[in-house]
Coordinates of C-alpha atoms and ligand atoms in Angstrom, one line a residue:
M1 CA -28.9 15.5 -23.8
F2 CA -25.7 13.9 -22.9
G3 CA -25.5 10.1 -22.7
P4 CA -23.8 8.3 -19.8
L5 CA -20.2 9.1 -19.5
N6 CA -18.1 6.2 -20.4
V7 CA -15.3 6.4 -17.9
N8 CA -13.5 3.5 -16.4
P9 CA -11.5 4.6 -13.4
L10 CA -9.5 1.5 -13.1
K11 CA -6.9 1.2 -10.4
S12 CA -3.5 1.2 -11.8
K13 CA -2.9 -2.5 -11.0
G14 CA -1.8 -3.4 -14.4
A15 CA 0.4 -0.4 -14.7
K16 CA 3.6 -0.9 -12.9
T17 CA 5.0 2.0 -10.9
G18 CA 8.4 1.8 -12.5
T19 CA 10.9 4.2 -11.2
W20 CA 8.6 7.2 -10.5
R21 CA 7.4 6.4 -7.0
T22 CA 7.7 9.1 -4.4
L23 CA 10.9 9.0 -2.4
V24 CA 9.4 6.8 0.3
R25 CA 7.7 3.5 0.4
P26 CA 5.8 1.7 3.2
H27 CA 7.4 -0.8 5.4
F28 CA 5.0 -3.1 7.4
L29 CA 6.5 -3.7 10.8
H30 CA 4.4 -6.8 11.6
K31 CA 4.5 -6.1 15.4
N32 CA 1.1 -4.6 16.4
C33 CA -1.2 -5.3 13.5
I34 CA -4.8 -6.0 14.5
S35 CA -5.9 -7.0 11.0
C36 CA -8.4 -4.1 10.8
K37 CA -7.8 -4.1 7.0
L38 CA -7.9 -0.3 6.9
C39 CA -4.6 -0.1 5.0
L40 CA -5.9 -2.6 2.5
Q41 CA -9.1 -0.6 2.0
I42 CA -7.6 2.8 1.6
C43 CA -4.8 1.9 -0.8
P44 CA -5.8 3.6 -4.1
E45 CA -3.7 1.0 -6.0
G46 CA -5.1 -2.1 -4.4
C47 CA -1.6 -3.4 -3.9
I48 CA -1.7 -4.4 -0.2
Y49 CA -2.4 -8.0 0.5
G50 CA -2.7 -10.1 3.6
K51 CA -5.3 -11.8 5.7
E52 CA -4.2 -12.2 9.3
K53 CA -2.5 -10.1 12.0
N54 CA 1.0 -9.2 11.0
T55 CA 0.8 -10.7 7.6
Y56 CA -0.1 -7.6 5.5
S57 CA 2.4 -6.5 2.9
V58 CA 2.7 -4.5 -0.3
D59 CA 3.5 -5.3 -3.9
Y60 CA 6.1 -2.6 -4.6
N61 CA 5.6 -3.1 -8.3
F62 CA 2.4 -1.1 -8.0
C63 CA 2.8 1.0 -4.8
K64 CA 3.0 4.7 -5.6
G65 CA 4.3 5.7 -2.1
C66 CA 1.4 8.0 -1.3
G67 CA 1.6 7.1 2.4
L68 CA -2.2 6.7 3.0
C69 CA -1.7 3.2 4.4
A70 CA 0.8 4.5 7.0
D71 CA -1.5 7.4 7.9
I72 CA -4.5 5.4 8.5
C73 CA -3.0 2.4 10.4
P74 CA -4.4 2.7 14.0
K75 CA -1.5 0.8 15.4
K76 CA 1.3 2.7 13.7
D77 CA 2.4 -0.6 12.3
I78 CA 3.4 0.8 8.9
E79 CA 6.2 3.3 8.5
M80 CA 7.3 5.1 5.5
V81 CA 11.0 4.6 4.7
G82 CA 13.3 6.0 2.1
E83 CA 13.7 4.2 -1.1
E84 CA 17.3 3.6 -0.2
S85 CA 16.3 1.8 3.0
K86 CA 17.2 -1.8 3.3
E87 CA 13.9 -2.6 5.1
E88 CA 12.1 -5.0 2.9
D89 CA 8.6 -6.5 3.2
K90 CA 8.4 -10.1 2.4
Ligands
SF4_1 S1 1.9 4.0 0.0 FE1 -0.1 4.3 -1.1 S2 0.0 3.1 -2.9 FE2 1.6 2.3 -1.5 S3 0.7 0.6 -0.4 FE3 0.4 2.5 0.8 S4 -1.6 3.3 0.2 FE4 -0.9 1.8 -1.3
SF4_2 S1 -4.1 -0.7 9.1 FE1 -2.4 -1.4 10.4 S2 -3.4 -2.7 12.0 FE2 -4.8 -2.5 10.3 S3 -4.5 -4.3 9.0 FE3 -3.2 -2.6 8.2 S4 -1.2 -2.9 9.2 FE4 -2.7 -4.1 10.3

């Protein structure tokens, strides 16, 4: 019989994205956020932080640009922008 698999599916928080992110990254607009936390919960990298309405943001050091946060936001308060965009989250 097989023993228990010893896998450890860690989030890649601890492995910086470096330069290989997709060509887009999320920009939090901070206009219509209702603090539902869906973006925070769906992010596979665990790199979104914030606590109150219009305070959520992302640690770009770990974001992979997958776009899930923008897709799930019910208020469309996250937009994906090109890496060259000057839009910055604080
Ligand atoms: S684009 Fe993907 S990895 Fe980046 S913050 Fe959104 S859900 Fe997380
Ligand atoms: S999913 Fe959108 S509305 Fe919900 S906390 Fe994130 S930014 Fe705010």
